[in-house]
């Protein structure tokens, strides 16, 4: 038992789709300022678990609490209002607006209560002077494209914008489902570079299909397989776990321990 505050706690959560148990009695704790990852093969249940944490699905069994409060039955919006932020999907960015206008909207929507038209007007006037927005554009390397419309951004730039918009509202926890999917190597490095700047003062949970890129970056790694958590620890510990070697890497552990070479 360590002394760090719990940000998210899932207690024996289960989610079924018809006869299929996508998430099976999963218990998981994410601590404050922890940078943690969940990996697993196709269909392991990662996205379903992510959707349970963020409120897009209700569990069939089990409970989810957030900063000590039971949020099991709360809507995604209620969780967002409490500081649980997942990356904006592309549909939540305004494609015909510039990068800086999108950041302005995210910022003022979170910090001021007003209608959309008022918001846009305020945004245009205030964004240039808003230090938080300028600083975020610096951090996320978006200065060069600040006036570009979102529809003309590369996928990597859009991803950076989405994460920037999420971080701009000072979330207590940032949840990212496959933030690196579909990106070129240089874009991956640039996103990881940005996320690294938040390590130690931001709670982050990343769900990834592939491990290679996030391995060095994560403080903790959890491996899911067929709806269950099969290993949890440092990346090194989790990857050494026999069941992970068998299920995730599909290494023949028995043959290996008998000294037989495996592919
Ligand atoms: N809405 C749904 N309706 C029916 N079955 C679903 C639904 N969502 C997921 N599943 C099933 O639940 C299981 C877990 O899926 P999930 O998307 O959570 O896996 P994943 O670990 O995110 O996989 P991937 O690495 O491919 O993203 C799979 O067998 C999937 O087919
Ligand atoms: Mg998934």
PDB file of C-alpha atoms and ligand atoms in Angstrom:
ATOM      1  CA  UNK A   1       0.000   0.000   0.000  1.00  0.00           C
ATOM      2  CA  UNK A   2       1.584   3.311  -0.958  1.00  0.00           C
ATOM      3  CA  UNK A   3       0.594   6.775   0.176  1.00  0.00           C
ATOM      4  CA  UNK A   4      -0.321   8.280  -3.176  1.00  0.00           C
ATOM      5  CA  UNK A   5      -3.887   9.438  -3.716  1.00  0.00           C
ATOM      6  CA  UNK A   6      -6.098   7.295  -5.893  1.00  0.00           C
ATOM      7  CA  UNK A   7      -7.386   9.026  -8.985  1.00  0.00           C
ATOM      8  CA  UNK A   8      -9.343   6.153 -10.519  1.00  0.00           C
ATOM      9  CA  UNK A   9     -10.328   2.858  -8.950  1.00  0.00           C
ATOM     10  CA  UNK A  10     -12.135   0.101 -10.799  1.00  0.00           C
ATOM     11  CA  UNK A  11     -13.450  -2.663  -8.614  1.00  0.00           C
ATOM     12  CA  UNK A  12     -14.245  -5.982 -10.313  1.00  0.00           C
ATOM     13  CA  UNK A  13     -15.858  -4.394 -13.347  1.00  0.00           C
ATOM     14  CA  UNK A  14     -17.430  -6.619 -15.960  1.00  0.00           C
ATOM     15  CA  UNK A  15     -18.887  -5.720 -19.339  1.00  0.00           C
ATOM     16  CA  UNK A  16     -20.631  -8.239 -21.555  1.00  0.00           C
ATOM     17  CA  UNK A  17     -21.761  -7.960 -25.145  1.00  0.00           C
ATOM     18  CA  UNK A  18     -24.311 -10.740 -25.572  1.00  0.00           C
ATOM     19  CA  UNK A  19     -22.465 -13.943 -24.754  1.00  0.00           C
ATOM     20  CA  UNK A  20     -19.037 -12.311 -24.913  1.00  0.00           C
ATOM     21  CA  UNK A  21     -17.388 -11.014 -21.741  1.00  0.00           C
ATOM     22  CA  UNK A  22     -15.251  -8.151 -23.075  1.00  0.00           C
ATOM     23  CA  UNK A  23     -14.083  -7.016 -19.615  1.00  0.00           C
ATOM     24  CA  UNK A  24     -14.069  -9.683 -16.943  1.00  0.00           C
ATOM     25  CA  UNK A  25     -13.906  -8.731 -13.238  1.00  0.00           C
ATOM     26  CA  UNK A  26     -11.158  -6.170 -13.740  1.00  0.00           C
ATOM     27  CA  UNK A  27      -9.789  -4.321 -10.714  1.00  0.00           C
ATOM     28  CA  UNK A  28      -7.401  -1.489 -11.381  1.00  0.00           C
ATOM     29  CA  UNK A  29      -6.091   1.580  -9.541  1.00  0.00           C
ATOM     30  CA  UNK A  30      -4.542   4.642 -11.153  1.00  0.00           C
ATOM     31  CA  UNK A  31      -2.683   6.925  -8.732  1.00  0.00           C
ATOM     32  CA  UNK A  32      -2.240  10.658  -8.849  1.00  0.00           C
ATOM     33  CA  UNK A  33       0.556  11.787 -11.201  1.00  0.00           C
ATOM     34  CA  UNK A  34       1.112   8.289 -12.453  1.00  0.00           C
ATOM     35  CA  UNK A  35       1.853   7.756 -16.142  1.00  0.00           C
ATOM     36  CA  UNK A  36       0.432   4.338 -16.856  1.00  0.00           C
ATOM     37  CA  UNK A  37      -0.287   2.248 -19.896  1.00  0.00           C
ATOM     38  CA  UNK A  38      -2.581  -0.620 -20.779  1.00  0.00           C
ATOM     39  CA  UNK A  39      -1.589  -2.879 -23.651  1.00  0.00           C
ATOM     40  CA  UNK A  40      -2.951  -6.108 -25.037  1.00  0.00           C
ATOM     41  CA  UNK A  41      -3.621  -7.908 -28.260  1.00  0.00           C
ATOM     42  CA  UNK A  42      -6.629  -7.279 -30.525  1.00  0.00           C
ATOM     43  CA  UNK A  43      -9.911  -7.708 -28.715  1.00  0.00           C
ATOM     44  CA  UNK A  44      -8.274  -7.894 -25.271  1.00  0.00           C
ATOM     45  CA  UNK A  45     -10.881  -5.461 -23.914  1.00  0.00           C
ATOM     46  CA  UNK A  46      -8.737  -2.311 -23.651  1.00  0.00           C
ATOM     47  CA  UNK A  47     -11.113   0.073 -25.404  1.00  0.00           C
ATOM     48  CA  UNK A  48     -14.103  -1.400 -23.596  1.00  0.00           C
ATOM     49  CA  UNK A  49     -12.345  -0.879 -20.256  1.00  0.00           C
ATOM     50  CA  UNK A  50     -11.455   2.669 -21.313  1.00  0.00           C
ATOM     51  CA  UNK A  51     -15.118   3.301 -22.168  1.00  0.00           C
ATOM     52  CA  UNK A  52     -16.161   1.992 -18.767  1.00  0.00           C
ATOM     53  CA  UNK A  53     -13.746   4.344 -17.003  1.00  0.00           C
ATOM     54  CA  UNK A  54     -14.888   7.351 -19.024  1.00  0.00           C
ATOM     55  CA  UNK A  55     -18.606   6.539 -18.751  1.00  0.00           C
ATOM     56  CA  UNK A  56     -19.395   5.584 -22.342  1.00  0.00           C
ATOM     57  CA  UNK A  57     -20.459   2.149 -21.147  1.00  0.00           C
ATOM     58  CA  UNK A  58     -22.062   1.169 -17.872  1.00  0.00           C
ATOM     59  CA  UNK A  59     -20.567  -1.946 -16.300  1.00  0.00           C
ATOM     60  CA  UNK A  60     -22.791  -5.003 -15.844  1.00  0.00           C
ATOM     61  CA  UNK A  61     -21.037  -5.573 -12.546  1.00  0.00           C
ATOM     62  CA  UNK A  62     -18.545  -3.751 -10.362  1.00  0.00           C
ATOM     63  CA  UNK A  63     -17.910  -0.132  -9.440  1.00  0.00           C
ATOM     64  CA  UNK A  64     -15.732   2.734 -10.604  1.00  0.00           C
ATOM     65  CA  UNK A  65     -14.673   5.550  -8.357  1.00  0.00           C
ATOM     66  CA  UNK A  66     -12.883   8.747  -9.155  1.00  0.00           C
ATOM     67  CA  UNK A  67     -10.999  10.700  -6.472  1.00  0.00           C
ATOM     68  CA  UNK A  68     -12.922   8.720  -3.878  1.00  0.00           C
ATOM     69  CA  UNK A  69     -16.362   9.367  -5.365  1.00  0.00           C
ATOM     70  CA  UNK A  70     -18.485   6.606  -6.878  1.00  0.00           C
ATOM     71  CA  UNK A  71     -18.972   7.558 -10.541  1.00  0.00           C
ATOM     72  CA  UNK A  72     -20.202   4.170 -11.797  1.00  0.00           C
ATOM     73  CA  UNK A  73     -23.539   5.565 -12.971  1.00  0.00           C
ATOM     74  CA  UNK A  74     -22.367   9.016 -14.007  1.00  0.00           C
ATOM     75  CA  UNK A  75     -22.472  10.243 -17.602  1.00  0.00           C
ATOM     76  CA  UNK A  76     -19.272  11.045 -19.521  1.00  0.00           C
ATOM     77  CA  UNK A  77     -20.118  14.761 -19.181  1.00  0.00           C
ATOM     78  CA  UNK A  78     -20.388  14.528 -15.421  1.00  0.00           C
ATOM     79  CA  UNK A  79     -16.992  12.830 -15.321  1.00  0.00           C
ATOM     80  CA  UNK A  80     -15.463  15.457 -17.611  1.00  0.00           C
ATOM     81  CA  UNK A  81     -16.841  18.164 -15.323  1.00  0.00           C
ATOM     82  CA  UNK A  82     -14.915  16.512 -12.480  1.00  0.00           C
ATOM     83  CA  UNK A  83     -11.648  16.635 -14.416  1.00  0.00           C
ATOM     84  CA  UNK A  84     -11.602  13.260 -16.148  1.00  0.00           C
ATOM     85  CA  UNK A  85     -10.617  14.118 -19.693  1.00  0.00           C
ATOM     86  CA  UNK A  86     -10.236  11.887 -22.702  1.00  0.00           C
ATOM     87  CA  UNK A  87      -8.802  13.222 -25.912  1.00  0.00           C
ATOM     88  CA  UNK A  88     -11.319  15.034 -28.022  1.00  0.00           C
ATOM     89  CA  UNK A  89     -12.333  12.983 -30.993  1.00  0.00           C
ATOM     90  CA  UNK A  90     -11.735  14.714 -34.330  1.00  0.00           C
ATOM     91  CA  UNK A  91     -15.447  15.496 -34.476  1.00  0.00           C
ATOM     92  CA  UNK A  92     -15.052  17.792 -31.486  1.00  0.00           C
ATOM     93  CA  UNK A  93     -12.582  20.001 -33.268  1.00  0.00           C
ATOM     94  CA  UNK A  94     -13.990  22.643 -35.589  1.00  0.00           C
ATOM     95  CA  UNK A  95     -12.486  21.801 -38.956  1.00  0.00           C
ATOM     96  CA  UNK A  96     -13.163  25.199 -40.509  1.00  0.00           C
ATOM     97  CA  UNK A  97     -11.568  27.086 -37.660  1.00  0.00           C
ATOM     98  CA  UNK A  98      -7.875  27.671 -37.123  1.00  0.00           C
ATOM     99  CA  UNK A  99      -5.728  25.885 -34.573  1.00  0.00           C
ATOM    100  CA  UNK A 100      -5.646  28.905 -32.287  1.00  0.00           C
ATOM    101  CA  UNK A 101      -9.442  29.346 -32.489  1.00  0.00           C
ATOM    102  CA  UNK A 102      -9.953  25.708 -31.526  1.00  0.00           C
ATOM    103  CA  UNK A 103      -7.612  26.095 -28.563  1.00  0.00           C
ATOM    104  CA  UNK A 104      -9.401  29.295 -27.619  1.00  0.00           C
ATOM    105  CA  UNK A 105     -12.773  27.568 -27.700  1.00  0.00           C
ATOM    106  CA  UNK A 106     -11.546  24.674 -25.569  1.00  0.00           C
ATOM    107  CA  UNK A 107     -10.048  27.092 -23.068  1.00  0.00           C
ATOM    108  CA  UNK A 108     -12.945  29.505 -22.762  1.00  0.00           C
ATOM    109  CA  UNK A 109     -15.521  26.736 -22.807  1.00  0.00           C
ATOM    110  CA  UNK A 110     -13.796  25.260 -19.767  1.00  0.00           C
ATOM    111  CA  UNK A 111     -13.172  28.484 -17.873  1.00  0.00           C
ATOM    112  CA  UNK A 112     -16.079  30.711 -18.741  1.00  0.00           C
ATOM    113  CA  UNK A 113     -19.769  29.985 -18.974  1.00  0.00           C
ATOM    114  CA  UNK A 114     -21.254  31.558 -22.099  1.00  0.00           C
ATOM    115  CA  UNK A 115     -23.015  30.711 -25.355  1.00  0.00           C
ATOM    116  CA  UNK A 116     -21.137  29.566 -28.427  1.00  0.00           C
ATOM    117  CA  UNK A 117     -21.404  32.859 -30.356  1.00  0.00           C
ATOM    118  CA  UNK A 118     -20.274  34.840 -27.343  1.00  0.00           C
ATOM    119  CA  UNK A 119     -17.536  32.294 -26.891  1.00  0.00           C
ATOM    120  CA  UNK A 120     -16.278  32.666 -30.460  1.00  0.00           C
ATOM    121  CA  UNK A 121     -16.306  36.435 -30.145  1.00  0.00           C
ATOM    122  CA  UNK A 122     -14.436  36.333 -26.842  1.00  0.00           C
ATOM    123  CA  UNK A 123     -12.059  33.796 -28.259  1.00  0.00           C
ATOM    124  CA  UNK A 124     -11.047  35.953 -31.211  1.00  0.00           C
ATOM    125  CA  UNK A 125     -10.441  38.944 -28.977  1.00  0.00           C
ATOM    126  CA  UNK A 126      -8.670  37.290 -26.115  1.00  0.00           C
ATOM    127  CA  UNK A 127      -6.750  34.392 -27.534  1.00  0.00           C
ATOM    128  CA  UNK A 128      -3.707  36.366 -28.605  1.00  0.00           C
ATOM    129  CA  UNK A 129      -3.204  37.586 -25.079  1.00  0.00           C
ATOM    130  CA  UNK A 130      -4.093  34.456 -23.190  1.00  0.00           C
ATOM    131  CA  UNK A 131      -0.752  33.216 -21.825  1.00  0.00           C
ATOM    132  CA  UNK A 132      -2.044  29.693 -21.255  1.00  0.00           C
ATOM    133  CA  UNK A 133      -2.955  29.317 -24.930  1.00  0.00           C
ATOM    134  CA  UNK A 134       0.342  30.746 -26.155  1.00  0.00           C
ATOM    135  CA  UNK A 135       2.250  28.488 -23.786  1.00  0.00           C
ATOM    136  CA  UNK A 136       0.247  25.435 -24.897  1.00  0.00           C
ATOM    137  CA  UNK A 137       0.973  26.176 -28.559  1.00  0.00           C
ATOM    138  CA  UNK A 138       4.669  26.331 -27.662  1.00  0.00           C
ATOM    139  CA  UNK A 139       4.589  23.082 -25.715  1.00  0.00           C
ATOM    140  CA  UNK A 140       2.697  21.236 -28.426  1.00  0.00           C
ATOM    141  CA  UNK A 141       4.717  22.688 -31.273  1.00  0.00           C
ATOM    142  CA  UNK A 142       1.676  24.284 -32.855  1.00  0.00           C
ATOM    143  CA  UNK A 143       2.979  27.833 -33.302  1.00  0.00           C
ATOM    144  CA  UNK A 144       3.867  27.297 -36.960  1.00  0.00           C
ATOM    145  CA  UNK A 145       0.339  26.131 -37.795  1.00  0.00           C
ATOM    146  CA  UNK A 146      -1.579  28.405 -35.413  1.00  0.00           C
ATOM    147  CA  UNK A 147      -3.567  30.089 -38.207  1.00  0.00           C
ATOM    148  CA  UNK A 148      -4.101  26.983 -40.301  1.00  0.00           C
ATOM    149  CA  UNK A 149      -7.607  25.539 -40.512  1.00  0.00           C
ATOM    150  CA  UNK A 150      -7.864  22.178 -38.783  1.00  0.00           C
ATOM    151  CA  UNK A 151      -9.010  20.428 -41.967  1.00  0.00           C
ATOM    152  CA  UNK A 152      -5.604  21.234 -43.493  1.00  0.00           C
ATOM    153  CA  UNK A 153      -3.516  19.736 -40.692  1.00  0.00           C
ATOM    154  CA  UNK A 154      -1.606  16.473 -40.953  1.00  0.00           C
ATOM    155  CA  UNK A 155      -2.835  13.594 -38.773  1.00  0.00           C
ATOM    156  CA  UNK A 156       0.066  14.152 -36.372  1.00  0.00           C
ATOM    157  CA  UNK A 157      -0.701  17.853 -36.035  1.00  0.00           C
ATOM    158  CA  UNK A 158      -4.388  17.063 -35.414  1.00  0.00           C
ATOM    159  CA  UNK A 159      -3.471  14.577 -32.699  1.00  0.00           C
ATOM    160  CA  UNK A 160      -1.223  17.150 -31.051  1.00  0.00           C
ATOM    161  CA  UNK A 161      -4.067  19.663 -31.202  1.00  0.00           C
ATOM    162  CA  UNK A 162      -6.518  17.193 -29.647  1.00  0.00           C
ATOM    163  CA  UNK A 163      -4.178  16.449 -26.767  1.00  0.00           C
ATOM    164  CA  UNK A 164      -3.396  20.153 -26.386  1.00  0.00           C
ATOM    165  CA  UNK A 165      -7.137  20.940 -26.197  1.00  0.00           C
ATOM    166  CA  UNK A 166      -7.581  18.288 -23.517  1.00  0.00           C
ATOM    167  CA  UNK A 167      -4.602  19.474 -21.449  1.00  0.00           C
ATOM    168  CA  UNK A 168      -5.604  23.125 -21.757  1.00  0.00           C
ATOM    169  CA  UNK A 169      -8.563  22.599 -19.464  1.00  0.00           C
ATOM    170  CA  UNK A 170      -6.274  21.390 -16.634  1.00  0.00           C
ATOM    171  CA  UNK A 171      -7.719  17.901 -16.323  1.00  0.00           C
ATOM    172  CA  UNK A 172      -7.017  15.884 -13.194  1.00  0.00           C
ATOM    173  CA  UNK A 173      -6.529  12.825 -15.371  1.00  0.00           C
ATOM    174  CA  UNK A 174      -5.907  12.489 -19.076  1.00  0.00           C
ATOM    175  CA  UNK A 175      -7.029   9.303 -20.802  1.00  0.00           C
ATOM    176  CA  UNK A 176      -5.686   8.529 -24.263  1.00  0.00           C
ATOM    177  CA  UNK A 177      -6.918   5.640 -26.413  1.00  0.00           C
ATOM    178  CA  UNK A 178      -4.265   4.787 -28.996  1.00  0.00           C
ATOM    179  CA  UNK A 179      -2.912   8.331 -29.388  1.00  0.00           C
ATOM    180  CA  UNK A 180      -0.171   7.089 -31.715  1.00  0.00           C
ATOM    181  CA  UNK A 181      -2.290   4.990 -34.099  1.00  0.00           C
ATOM    182  CA  UNK A 182      -1.695   5.744 -37.757  1.00  0.00           C
ATOM    183  CA  UNK A 183       1.153   8.181 -37.130  1.00  0.00           C
ATOM    184  CA  UNK A 184       4.553   8.281 -38.795  1.00  0.00           C
ATOM    185  CA  UNK A 185       7.649   7.730 -36.656  1.00  0.00           C
ATOM    186  CA  UNK A 186       8.556  11.438 -36.498  1.00  0.00           C
ATOM    187  CA  UNK A 187       5.013  12.344 -35.416  1.00  0.00           C
ATOM    188  CA  UNK A 188       5.086   9.649 -32.747  1.00  0.00           C
ATOM    189  CA  UNK A 189       8.328  11.052 -31.361  1.00  0.00           C
ATOM    190  CA  UNK A 190       6.886  14.543 -31.348  1.00  0.00           C
ATOM    191  CA  UNK A 191       3.764  13.465 -29.404  1.00  0.00           C
ATOM    192  CA  UNK A 192       5.827  11.476 -26.919  1.00  0.00           C
ATOM    193  CA  UNK A 193       8.129  14.474 -26.531  1.00  0.00           C
ATOM    194  CA  UNK A 194       5.154  16.628 -25.610  1.00  0.00           C
ATOM    195  CA  UNK A 195       3.679  14.078 -23.209  1.00  0.00           C
ATOM    196  CA  UNK A 196       7.065  13.689 -21.524  1.00  0.00           C
ATOM    197  CA  UNK A 197       6.915  17.334 -20.479  1.00  0.00           C
ATOM    198  CA  UNK A 198       3.847  16.481 -18.392  1.00  0.00           C
ATOM    199  CA  UNK A 199       5.303  13.470 -16.631  1.00  0.00           C
ATOM    200  CA  UNK A 200       5.318  13.973 -12.873  1.00  0.00           C
ATOM    201  CA  UNK A 201       2.619  16.619 -12.775  1.00  0.00           C
ATOM    202  CA  UNK A 202      -0.187  15.037 -14.745  1.00  0.00           C
ATOM    203  CA  UNK A 203      -2.023  11.753 -14.297  1.00  0.00           C
ATOM    204  CA  UNK A 204      -2.059   9.975 -17.647  1.00  0.00           C
ATOM    205  CA  UNK A 205      -3.500   6.648 -18.768  1.00  0.00           C
ATOM    206  CA  UNK A 206      -2.594   5.501 -22.269  1.00  0.00           C
ATOM    207  CA  UNK A 207      -4.199   2.552 -23.991  1.00  0.00           C
ATOM    208  CA  UNK A 208      -2.017   1.227 -26.781  1.00  0.00           C
ATOM    209  CA  UNK A 209      -2.131  -1.728 -29.078  1.00  0.00           C
ATOM    210  CA  UNK A 210       1.593  -1.660 -29.724  1.00  0.00           C
ATOM    211  CA  UNK A 211       4.092  -1.350 -26.979  1.00  0.00           C
ATOM    212  CA  UNK A 212       7.369  -0.473 -28.621  1.00  0.00           C
ATOM    213  CA  UNK A 213       6.926   3.274 -28.541  1.00  0.00           C
ATOM    214  CA  UNK A 214       5.510   3.805 -25.082  1.00  0.00           C
ATOM    215  CA  UNK A 215       7.609   1.251 -23.229  1.00  0.00           C
ATOM    216  CA  UNK A 216      10.355   3.661 -22.105  1.00  0.00           C
ATOM    217  CA  UNK A 217       7.929   6.385 -21.279  1.00  0.00           C
ATOM    218  CA  UNK A 218       5.536   4.560 -18.959  1.00  0.00           C
ATOM    219  CA  UNK A 219       6.082   4.276 -15.219  1.00  0.00           C
ATOM    220  CA  UNK A 220       3.700   1.376 -15.078  1.00  0.00           C
ATOM    221  CA  UNK A 221       2.367  -1.143 -17.531  1.00  0.00           C
ATOM    222  CA  UNK A 222      -0.722  -3.321 -17.348  1.00  0.00           C
ATOM    223  CA  UNK A 223      -1.334  -6.118 -19.811  1.00  0.00           C
ATOM    224  CA  UNK A 224      -4.860  -7.269 -20.694  1.00  0.00           C
ATOM    225  CA  UNK A 225      -5.777 -10.507 -22.384  1.00  0.00           C
ATOM    226  CA  UNK A 226      -9.264 -11.829 -23.116  1.00  0.00           C
ATOM    227  CA  UNK A 227     -10.922  -9.318 -20.815  1.00  0.00           C
ATOM    228  CA  UNK A 228      -8.636  -9.810 -17.853  1.00  0.00           C
ATOM    229  CA  UNK A 229      -5.514  -8.198 -16.439  1.00  0.00           C
ATOM    230  CA  UNK A 230      -2.713 -10.728 -16.672  1.00  0.00           C
ATOM    231  CA  UNK A 231       0.197  -8.555 -15.496  1.00  0.00           C
ATOM    232  CA  UNK A 232       0.746  -5.214 -13.800  1.00  0.00           C
ATOM    233  CA  UNK A 233       4.021  -3.563 -12.779  1.00  0.00           C
ATOM    234  CA  UNK A 234       6.952  -1.732 -14.319  1.00  0.00           C
ATOM    235  CA  UNK A 235       7.173  -2.283 -18.074  1.00  0.00           C
ATOM    236  CA  UNK A 236      10.078  -4.636 -17.508  1.00  0.00           C
ATOM    237  CA  UNK A 237       8.238  -6.669 -14.875  1.00  0.00           C
ATOM    238  CA  UNK A 238       5.057  -6.884 -16.913  1.00  0.00           C
ATOM    239  CA  UNK A 239       6.873  -7.992 -20.052  1.00  0.00           C
ATOM    240  CA  UNK A 240       8.826 -10.680 -18.221  1.00  0.00           C
ATOM    241  CA  UNK A 241       5.649 -12.201 -16.814  1.00  0.00           C
ATOM    242  CA  UNK A 242       5.218 -15.744 -18.156  1.00  0.00           C
ATOM    243  CA  UNK A 243       1.569 -15.292 -19.061  1.00  0.00           C
ATOM    244  CA  UNK A 244       2.385 -12.128 -21.000  1.00  0.00           C
ATOM    245  CA  UNK A 245       5.115 -13.962 -22.850  1.00  0.00           C
ATOM    246  CA  UNK A 246       2.685 -16.733 -23.655  1.00  0.00           C
ATOM    247  CA  UNK A 247      -0.406 -14.682 -24.509  1.00  0.00           C
ATOM    248  CA  UNK A 248       0.865 -11.376 -25.799  1.00  0.00           C
ATOM    249  CA  UNK A 249       4.134 -12.342 -27.417  1.00  0.00           C
ATOM    250  CA  UNK A 250       2.947 -15.890 -28.106  1.00  0.00           C
ATOM    251  CA  UNK A 251       6.226 -17.290 -26.906  1.00  0.00           C
ATOM    252  CA  UNK A 252       6.173 -20.975 -26.075  1.00  0.00           C
ATOM    253  CA  UNK A 253       7.234 -20.737 -22.430  1.00  0.00           C
ATOM    254  CA  UNK A 254       7.362 -24.488 -21.857  1.00  0.00           C
ATOM    255  CA  UNK A 255       9.542 -25.095 -24.869  1.00  0.00           C
ATOM    256  CA  UNK A 256      11.729 -22.177 -23.868  1.00  0.00           C
ATOM    257  CA  UNK A 257      12.317 -23.446 -20.344  1.00  0.00           C
ATOM    258  CA  UNK A 258      13.178 -26.847 -21.831  1.00  0.00           C
ATOM    259  CA  UNK A 259      15.894 -25.096 -23.808  1.00  0.00           C
ATOM    260  CA  UNK A 260      14.149 -25.320 -27.150  1.00  0.00           C
ATOM    261  CA  UNK A 261      14.651 -22.309 -29.389  1.00  0.00           C
ATOM    262  CA  UNK A 262      11.488 -20.358 -30.208  1.00  0.00           C
ATOM    263  CA  UNK A 263      10.859 -17.932 -33.056  1.00  0.00           C
TER     264      UNK A 263
HETATM  265  N1  LIG B   1     -20.022  -2.480 -28.970  1.00  0.00           N
HETATM  266  C1  LIG B   1     -19.665  -3.778 -29.026  1.00  0.00           C
HETATM  267  N2  LIG B   1     -20.579  -4.730 -29.327  1.00  0.00           N
HETATM  268  C2  LIG B   1     -20.240  -6.039 -29.379  1.00  0.00           C
HETATM  269  N3  LIG B   1     -18.982  -6.494 -29.132  1.00  0.00           N
HETATM  270  C3  LIG B   1     -18.044  -5.582 -28.829  1.00  0.00           C
HETATM  271  C4  LIG B   1     -18.325  -4.190 -28.778  1.00  0.00           C
HETATM  272  N4  LIG B   1     -17.185  -3.523 -28.451  1.00  0.00           N
HETATM  273  C5  LIG B   1     -16.227  -4.463 -28.330  1.00  0.00           C
HETATM  274  N5  LIG B   1     -16.729  -5.701 -28.546  1.00  0.00           N
HETATM  275  C6  LIG B   1     -15.996  -6.964 -28.443  1.00  0.00           C
HETATM  276  O1  LIG B   1     -15.386  -6.990 -27.170  1.00  0.00           O
HETATM  277  C7  LIG B   1     -14.055  -7.505 -27.239  1.00  0.00           C
HETATM  278  C8  LIG B   1     -13.085  -6.463 -26.707  1.00  0.00           C
HETATM  279  O2  LIG B   1     -13.030  -5.397 -27.648  1.00  0.00           O
HETATM  280  P1  LIG B   1     -12.183  -4.074 -27.415  1.00  0.00           P
HETATM  281  O3  LIG B   1     -12.512  -3.146 -28.519  1.00  0.00           O
HETATM  282  O4  LIG B   1     -12.394  -3.593 -26.035  1.00  0.00           O
HETATM  283  O5  LIG B   1     -10.690  -4.626 -27.576  1.00  0.00           O
HETATM  284  P2  LIG B   1      -9.318  -3.833 -27.682  1.00  0.00           P
HETATM  285  O6  LIG B   1      -8.412  -4.443 -26.670  1.00  0.00           O
HETATM  286  O7  LIG B   1      -9.552  -2.384 -27.597  1.00  0.00           O
HETATM  287  O8  LIG B   1      -8.804  -4.254 -29.132  1.00  0.00           O
HETATM  288  P3  LIG B   1      -7.975  -3.418 -30.236  1.00  0.00           P
HETATM  289  O9  LIG B   1      -6.518  -3.598 -29.893  1.00  0.00           O
HETATM  290  O10 LIG B   1      -8.323  -4.119 -31.505  1.00  0.00           O
HETATM  291  O11 LIG B   1      -8.419  -1.984 -30.194  1.00  0.00           O
HETATM  292  C9  LIG B   1     -13.833  -7.889 -28.698  1.00  0.00           C
HETATM  293  O12 LIG B   1     -14.099  -9.258 -28.839  1.00  0.00           O
HETATM  294  C10 LIG B   1     -14.851  -7.047 -29.443  1.00  0.00           C
HETATM  295  O13 LIG B   1     -15.237  -7.678 -30.633  1.00  0.00           O
HETATM  296 MG1  LIG B   2      -9.155  -0.747 -28.889  1.00  0.00          MG
END
